[in-house]
Amino acid sequence: MGQTVETPRNDWEHPMLTLHAPAKVNLVLEVLRAHEGFHEISSILQTVDLFDTLTFEPANNIEFTCSEPALLENNLVLQAAHLLQRASGTQWGAHIHLQKRIPWAAGLGGGSSDAAATLRGLNELWQLRLSTEQLVETARSLGSDVPALVLGGTVHMRGSGDIVAAAPPLRTAQFVILIPDVVPPEAKTATLYRSLRPSMFTTGRYTDEALRSLQNYGIVPQNLMYNVFEQVEATCFPGIDCARRELANVVDTAVHLAGSGPALFTIVETPSKAERAASLLSTAGYRAFAAQSIGRE
């Protein structure tokens, strides 16, 4: 960040701080081109009110606990905390506890959102007073979704996901999210990108038209909700077609892949329809959630 921030006062303003880390879906996800292993994307990300919860308390060192022990090692929360500590020059630590609710490795951005919430939470706990732009800059080295999730709400992503800007906000929408019972491939995201062919690349027109629709009407029409990875999902996630049919039968609306998957989502008219659909899918043995779009904090 190019500057050293003074160590905060010892009279902590926030002896304990709690933040929510929201899940995300990609309303649009296009790959424009590939060059030397780099894929240029254009995407519209939307956060929803399916949350992980992080608590932050002052400590001498950085300490991390998690409700899911399997996620303790190499967690992005720890990486984000150490990165911000080094970049800001602060000597303070923190005890961070992560309570997981967002399914992981599902394309819902849970780990990235946890990292983004860690940057925001420690910025407040340590009284660093860094701007959102400075936090976004720090987030760029943590992963392609982290900068967008520092912003939250409706976000336009470009480049590798590192170029982000607030988009015209989506009018409140009701989502049904289903987690298929499939086994993702190892190195899931890399496998998905390798599976793409140049004929699957697009020009960014879905994103551009969706942004115009958001500006004028606050919605993204179903015909503009596009995810390039849907063209390879059957190969990368064997069995996902059964879950896709199940969700479509329950809601009778178009079903979309969430980010890199395998989570699926659809939009329905009312909260009661979303809750009913999630309940029916849960009864059928799926992990399913009703969620609502949320704006920037």
Tab-separated table of C-alpha atoms in Angstrom:
chain	number	residue	atom	x	y	z
A	1	MET	CA	0.000	0.000	0.000
A	2	GLY	CA	3.016	2.224	-0.033
A	3	GLN	CA	2.666	3.632	3.476
A	4	THR	CA	3.142	2.689	7.098
A	5	VAL	CA	0.193	3.254	9.377
A	6	GLU	CA	0.797	4.260	12.969
A	7	THR	CA	0.224	1.613	15.595
A	8	PRO	CA	-3.276	2.183	17.012
A	9	ARG	CA	-3.965	3.373	20.498
A	10	ASN	CA	-4.160	0.917	23.341
A	11	ASP	CA	-7.686	2.022	24.313
A	12	TRP	CA	-9.466	-0.284	21.882
A	13	GLU	CA	-12.640	1.158	20.419
A	14	HIS	CA	-13.890	-2.341	19.562
A	15	PRO	CA	-12.965	-4.983	22.179
A	16	MET	CA	-14.826	-7.499	19.986
A	17	LEU	CA	-16.096	-7.041	16.446
A	18	THR	CA	-18.448	-9.294	14.462
A	19	LEU	CA	-18.810	-9.164	10.682
A	20	HIS	CA	-20.839	-11.166	8.175
A	21	ALA	CA	-19.166	-12.487	5.020
A	22	PRO	CA	-21.791	-12.917	2.285
A	23	ALA	CA	-21.933	-15.549	-0.427
A	24	LYS	CA	-21.966	-14.424	-4.042
A	25	VAL	CA	-23.341	-15.535	-7.376
A	26	ASN	CA	-22.191	-14.409	-10.797
A	27	LEU	CA	-25.120	-13.022	-12.752
A	28	VAL	CA	-22.837	-12.921	-15.794
A	29	LEU	CA	-19.471	-14.631	-16.273
A	30	GLU	CA	-17.737	-14.340	-19.642
A	31	VAL	CA	-14.229	-15.284	-20.719
A	32	LEU	CA	-13.041	-12.866	-23.392
A	33	ARG	CA	-9.672	-14.345	-24.321
A	34	ALA	CA	-6.781	-16.458	-23.092
A	35	HIS	CA	-3.082	-15.688	-23.405
A	36	GLU	CA	-0.178	-17.606	-21.862
A	37	GLY	CA	-2.393	-19.200	-19.224
A	38	PHE	CA	-4.139	-15.943	-18.308
A	39	HIS	CA	-7.895	-15.734	-18.909
A	40	GLU	CA	-9.467	-12.310	-19.222
A	41	ILE	CA	-12.995	-12.211	-17.825
A	42	SER	CA	-15.930	-9.848	-17.696
A	43	SER	CA	-18.428	-10.587	-14.953
A	44	ILE	CA	-21.164	-9.162	-12.761
A	45	LEU	CA	-21.017	-10.439	-9.186
A	46	GLN	CA	-23.883	-10.133	-6.712
A	47	THR	CA	-23.701	-10.730	-2.963
A	48	VAL	CA	-26.583	-12.471	-1.167
A	49	ASP	CA	-27.596	-12.877	2.462
A	50	LEU	CA	-26.172	-16.353	2.987
A	51	PHE	CA	-23.406	-15.571	5.458
A	52	ASP	CA	-20.335	-16.847	7.218
A	53	THR	CA	-19.686	-14.991	10.494
A	54	LEU	CA	-16.297	-13.750	11.683
A	55	THR	CA	-15.458	-12.399	15.127
A	56	PHE	CA	-12.333	-10.363	15.835
A	57	GLU	CA	-10.739	-9.701	19.234
A	58	PRO	CA	-7.468	-7.918	20.071
A	59	ALA	CA	-4.499	-10.225	20.708
A	60	ASN	CA	-0.720	-10.071	20.731
A	61	ASN	CA	-0.424	-12.400	17.738
A	62	ILE	CA	-2.657	-13.484	14.888
A	63	GLU	CA	-4.651	-16.518	16.013
A	64	PHE	CA	-7.338	-18.318	14.004
A	65	THR	CA	-10.056	-20.811	14.880
A	66	CYS	CA	-12.824	-22.195	12.697
A	67	SER	CA	-16.024	-24.161	13.187
A	68	GLU	CA	-14.780	-26.529	10.452
A	69	PRO	CA	-11.383	-27.962	11.491
A	70	ALA	CA	-10.732	-29.142	7.923
A	71	LEU	CA	-10.513	-25.489	6.853
A	72	LEU	CA	-7.896	-24.388	9.391
A	73	GLU	CA	-4.825	-25.037	7.242
A	74	ASN	CA	-3.861	-22.438	4.604
A	75	ASN	CA	-7.101	-20.543	5.133
A	76	LEU	CA	-7.464	-17.251	3.270
A	77	VAL	CA	-8.468	-15.593	6.548
A	78	LEU	CA	-4.966	-16.161	7.922
A	79	GLN	CA	-3.376	-15.058	4.663
A	80	ALA	CA	-5.446	-11.866	4.636
A	81	ALA	CA	-4.633	-11.083	8.272
A	82	HIS	CA	-0.875	-11.519	7.842
A	83	LEU	CA	-0.926	-9.571	4.576
A	84	LEU	CA	-2.709	-6.596	6.130
A	85	GLN	CA	-0.455	-6.702	9.182
A	86	ARG	CA	2.659	-6.542	6.986
A	87	ALA	CA	1.276	-3.982	4.546
A	88	SER	CA	0.084	-1.595	7.253
A	89	GLY	CA	3.105	-1.969	9.522
A	90	THR	CA	0.963	-2.508	12.611
A	91	GLN	CA	2.315	-4.564	15.505
A	92	TRP	CA	-1.105	-5.631	16.743
A	93	GLY	CA	-2.525	-9.119	16.380
A	94	ALA	CA	-6.024	-10.512	16.630
A	95	HIS	CA	-7.927	-13.642	17.508
A	96	ILE	CA	-10.223	-14.418	14.582
A	97	HIS	CA	-12.983	-17.027	14.720
A	98	LEU	CA	-14.777	-18.143	11.564
A	99	GLN	CA	-18.228	-19.707	11.809
A	100	LYS	CA	-18.916	-21.366	8.464
A	101	ARG	CA	-22.323	-21.546	6.836
A	102	ILE	CA	-21.521	-20.969	3.161
A	103	PRO	CA	-20.726	-24.311	1.494
A	104	TRP	CA	-17.087	-24.306	0.432
A	105	ALA	CA	-15.626	-25.190	-2.982
A	106	ALA	CA	-19.092	-24.589	-4.437
A	107	GLY	CA	-18.589	-21.439	-6.514
A	108	LEU	CA	-20.257	-19.204	-3.914
A	109	GLY	CA	-17.088	-17.337	-2.959
A	110	GLY	CA	-17.129	-18.270	0.723
A	111	GLY	CA	-13.368	-18.336	1.222
A	112	SER	CA	-12.865	-15.132	-0.749
A	113	SER	CA	-15.631	-13.411	1.189
A	114	ASP	CA	-14.058	-14.520	4.474
A	115	ALA	CA	-10.774	-12.953	3.349
A	116	ALA	CA	-12.527	-9.728	2.331
A	117	ALA	CA	-14.323	-9.558	5.686
A	118	THR	CA	-10.992	-10.121	7.438
A	119	LEU	CA	-9.481	-7.097	5.697
A	120	ARG	CA	-12.479	-4.942	6.598
A	121	GLY	CA	-12.697	-6.257	10.150
A	122	LEU	CA	-9.026	-5.822	10.988
A	123	ASN	CA	-8.994	-2.382	9.380
A	124	GLU	CA	-11.633	-1.432	11.945
A	125	LEU	CA	-10.250	-3.406	14.904
A	126	TRP	CA	-6.730	-2.059	14.428
A	127	GLN	CA	-8.037	1.454	13.660
A	128	LEU	CA	-5.989	1.604	10.473
A	129	ARG	CA	-8.472	3.913	8.722
A	130	LEU	CA	-7.593	2.547	5.307
A	131	SER	CA	-9.951	3.470	2.489
A	132	THR	CA	-11.998	0.934	0.547
A	133	GLU	CA	-9.696	1.540	-2.420
A	134	GLN	CA	-6.644	0.662	-0.307
A	135	LEU	CA	-8.315	-2.522	0.937
A	136	VAL	CA	-9.205	-3.482	-2.649
A	137	GLU	CA	-5.571	-2.976	-3.646
A	138	THR	CA	-4.443	-5.238	-0.796
A	139	ALA	CA	-7.071	-7.833	-1.738
A	140	ARG	CA	-5.734	-8.250	-5.272
A	141	SER	CA	-2.993	-10.622	-4.149
A	142	LEU	CA	-5.452	-12.886	-2.303
A	143	GLY	CA	-7.584	-14.179	-5.180
A	144	SER	CA	-9.758	-13.135	-8.080
A	145	ASP	CA	-13.017	-12.685	-6.126
A	146	VAL	CA	-11.591	-10.978	-3.033
A	147	PRO	CA	-11.428	-7.404	-4.410
A	148	ALA	CA	-15.058	-7.579	-5.559
A	149	LEU	CA	-16.156	-8.929	-2.193
A	150	VAL	CA	-14.409	-6.078	-0.389
A	151	LEU	CA	-16.857	-3.860	-2.289
A	152	GLY	CA	-19.926	-6.133	-2.002
A	153	GLY	CA	-23.335	-5.568	-3.554
A	154	THR	CA	-23.433	-5.568	-7.352
A	155	VAL	CA	-19.913	-5.446	-8.807
A	156	HIS	CA	-18.451	-5.373	-12.321
A	157	MET	CA	-15.256	-7.450	-12.535
A	158	ARG	CA	-12.703	-7.338	-15.353
A	159	GLY	CA	-9.205	-8.572	-16.104
A	160	SER	CA	-8.504	-11.620	-13.965
A	161	GLY	CA	-11.126	-10.345	-11.509
A	162	ASP	CA	-8.688	-7.827	-10.073
A	163	ILE	CA	-10.257	-4.783	-11.779
A	164	VAL	CA	-13.494	-4.021	-9.956
A	165	ALA	CA	-16.065	-1.249	-9.828
A	166	ALA	CA	-19.451	-0.841	-8.211
A	167	ALA	CA	-22.172	-1.582	-10.775
A	168	PRO	CA	-25.695	-0.163	-10.835
A	169	PRO	CA	-27.410	-2.061	-8.005
A	170	LEU	CA	-29.643	-5.036	-8.627
A	171	ARG	CA	-33.186	-4.463	-7.461
A	172	THR	CA	-33.936	-6.754	-4.502
A	173	ALA	CA	-34.116	-10.301	-5.848
A	174	GLN	CA	-34.942	-13.672	-4.308
A	175	PHE	CA	-32.564	-16.567	-4.948
A	176	VAL	CA	-32.802	-20.314	-4.519
A	177	ILE	CA	-29.357	-21.914	-4.246
A	178	LEU	CA	-28.798	-25.671	-4.545
A	179	ILE	CA	-25.589	-27.593	-3.823
A	180	PRO	CA	-25.460	-30.683	-6.075
A	181	ASP	CA	-24.130	-33.904	-4.603
A	182	VAL	CA	-21.201	-34.119	-7.011
A	183	VAL	CA	-17.451	-34.384	-6.534
A	184	PRO	CA	-15.594	-31.409	-8.053
A	185	PRO	CA	-12.338	-32.165	-9.878
A	186	GLU	CA	-9.039	-31.442	-8.183
A	187	ALA	CA	-7.855	-27.890	-8.879
A	188	LYS	CA	-11.447	-27.170	-9.857
A	189	THR	CA	-11.128	-23.666	-11.255
A	190	ALA	CA	-7.971	-24.449	-13.234
A	191	THR	CA	-9.645	-27.566	-14.646
A	192	LEU	CA	-12.666	-25.558	-15.743
A	193	TYR	CA	-10.530	-22.969	-17.509
A	194	ARG	CA	-8.479	-25.683	-19.234
A	195	SER	CA	-11.709	-27.259	-20.469
A	196	LEU	CA	-12.763	-24.119	-22.333
A	197	ARG	CA	-12.213	-23.820	-26.078
A	198	PRO	CA	-11.707	-20.510	-27.906
A	199	SER	CA	-15.111	-20.951	-29.549
A	200	MET	CA	-16.625	-20.523	-26.072
A	201	PHE	CA	-15.082	-17.087	-25.555
A	202	THR	CA	-17.375	-14.076	-25.932
A	203	THR	CA	-16.950	-10.364	-26.509
A	204	GLY	CA	-18.309	-9.006	-23.233
A	205	ARG	CA	-21.680	-8.180	-24.752
A	206	TYR	CA	-23.648	-10.078	-22.096
A	207	THR	CA	-21.961	-8.029	-19.397
A	208	ASP	CA	-22.398	-4.749	-21.267
A	209	GLU	CA	-26.093	-5.348	-21.934
A	210	ALA	CA	-26.663	-6.511	-18.357
A	211	LEU	CA	-25.015	-3.345	-17.019
A	212	ARG	CA	-27.306	-1.226	-19.208
A	213	SER	CA	-30.322	-3.144	-17.932
A	214	LEU	CA	-29.213	-2.629	-14.329
A	215	GLN	CA	-28.767	1.079	-14.982
A	216	ASN	CA	-32.191	1.472	-16.600
A	217	TYR	CA	-34.350	-1.077	-14.781
A	218	GLY	CA	-32.416	-2.558	-11.844
A	219	ILE	CA	-32.643	-6.093	-13.237
A	220	VAL	CA	-30.664	-8.579	-15.310
A	221	PRO	CA	-33.051	-10.410	-17.671
A	222	GLN	CA	-32.779	-14.189	-17.815
A	223	ASN	CA	-31.548	-14.090	-21.416
A	224	LEU	CA	-28.509	-12.075	-20.274
A	225	MET	CA	-27.615	-14.348	-17.341
A	226	TYR	CA	-24.704	-16.199	-18.870
A	227	ASN	CA	-21.934	-18.370	-17.439
A	228	VAL	CA	-19.291	-19.732	-19.805
A	229	PHE	CA	-18.612	-22.685	-17.498
A	230	GLU	CA	-22.097	-24.068	-18.128
A	231	GLN	CA	-20.704	-25.321	-21.445
A	232	VAL	CA	-18.295	-27.661	-19.640
A	233	GLU	CA	-20.198	-28.361	-16.407
A	234	ALA	CA	-21.412	-31.809	-17.476
A	235	THR	CA	-17.826	-32.939	-18.093
A	236	CYS	CA	-16.340	-31.350	-14.981
A	237	PHE	CA	-19.223	-32.173	-12.615
A	238	PRO	CA	-20.672	-35.568	-13.623
A	239	GLY	CA	-24.213	-35.862	-12.298
A	240	ILE	CA	-24.904	-32.130	-12.086
A	241	ASP	CA	-27.586	-32.472	-14.765
A	242	CYS	CA	-29.812	-34.376	-12.309
A	243	ALA	CA	-29.587	-31.564	-9.759
A	244	ARG	CA	-30.215	-28.984	-12.481
A	245	ARG	CA	-33.417	-30.791	-13.551
A	246	GLU	CA	-34.551	-31.130	-9.927
A	247	LEU	CA	-34.172	-27.399	-9.286
A	248	ALA	CA	-35.865	-26.489	-12.573
A	249	ASN	CA	-38.814	-28.766	-11.775
A	250	VAL	CA	-39.310	-27.187	-8.357
A	251	VAL	CA	-39.121	-23.546	-9.437
A	252	ASP	CA	-40.053	-23.634	-13.150
A	253	THR	CA	-37.531	-20.869	-13.881
A	254	ALA	CA	-34.141	-20.800	-15.598
A	255	VAL	CA	-31.278	-22.391	-13.641
A	256	HIS	CA	-27.726	-21.038	-13.701
A	257	LEU	CA	-24.305	-22.200	-12.537
A	258	ALA	CA	-22.933	-20.105	-9.660
A	259	GLY	CA	-19.416	-18.963	-10.529
A	260	SER	CA	-17.141	-21.968	-11.003
A	261	GLY	CA	-19.804	-24.265	-9.532
A	262	PRO	CA	-21.039	-26.755	-8.796
A	263	ALA	CA	-23.657	-24.685	-6.915
A	264	LEU	CA	-26.723	-23.799	-8.968
A	265	PHE	CA	-29.104	-20.890	-8.525
A	266	THR	CA	-32.309	-19.438	-9.838
A	267	ILE	CA	-34.328	-16.298	-9.175
A	268	VAL	CA	-37.976	-16.432	-8.099
A	269	GLU	CA	-40.611	-13.769	-7.521
A	270	THR	CA	-41.105	-13.738	-3.752
A	271	PRO	CA	-39.356	-14.723	-0.502
A	272	SER	CA	-42.099	-17.263	0.223
A	273	LYS	CA	-41.480	-18.994	-3.117
A	274	ALA	CA	-37.765	-19.103	-2.401
A	275	GLU	CA	-38.324	-20.561	1.077
A	276	ARG	CA	-40.780	-23.142	-0.235
A	277	ALA	CA	-38.446	-24.229	-3.026
A	278	ALA	CA	-35.501	-24.551	-0.630
A	279	SER	CA	-37.654	-26.581	1.756
A	280	LEU	CA	-38.795	-28.958	-1.002
A	281	LEU	CA	-35.239	-29.452	-2.206
A	282	SER	CA	-34.002	-30.085	1.342
A	283	THR	CA	-36.732	-32.693	1.784
A	284	ALA	CA	-35.487	-34.343	-1.418
A	285	GLY	CA	-32.030	-34.647	0.160
A	286	TYR	CA	-30.247	-31.627	-1.300
A	287	ARG	CA	-28.500	-28.800	0.508
A	288	ALA	CA	-30.549	-25.794	-0.514
A	289	PHE	CA	-30.888	-22.207	0.648
A	290	ALA	CA	-33.235	-19.293	0.125
A	291	ALA	CA	-31.362	-16.007	-0.083
A	292	GLN	CA	-31.907	-12.375	-0.998
A	293	SER	CA	-29.625	-9.970	-2.828
A	294	ILE	CA	-27.886	-7.397	-0.647
A	295	GLY	CA	-26.262	-4.073	-1.430
A	296	ARG	CA	-22.987	-2.530	-0.356
A	297	GLU	CA	-22.601	-1.878	3.349
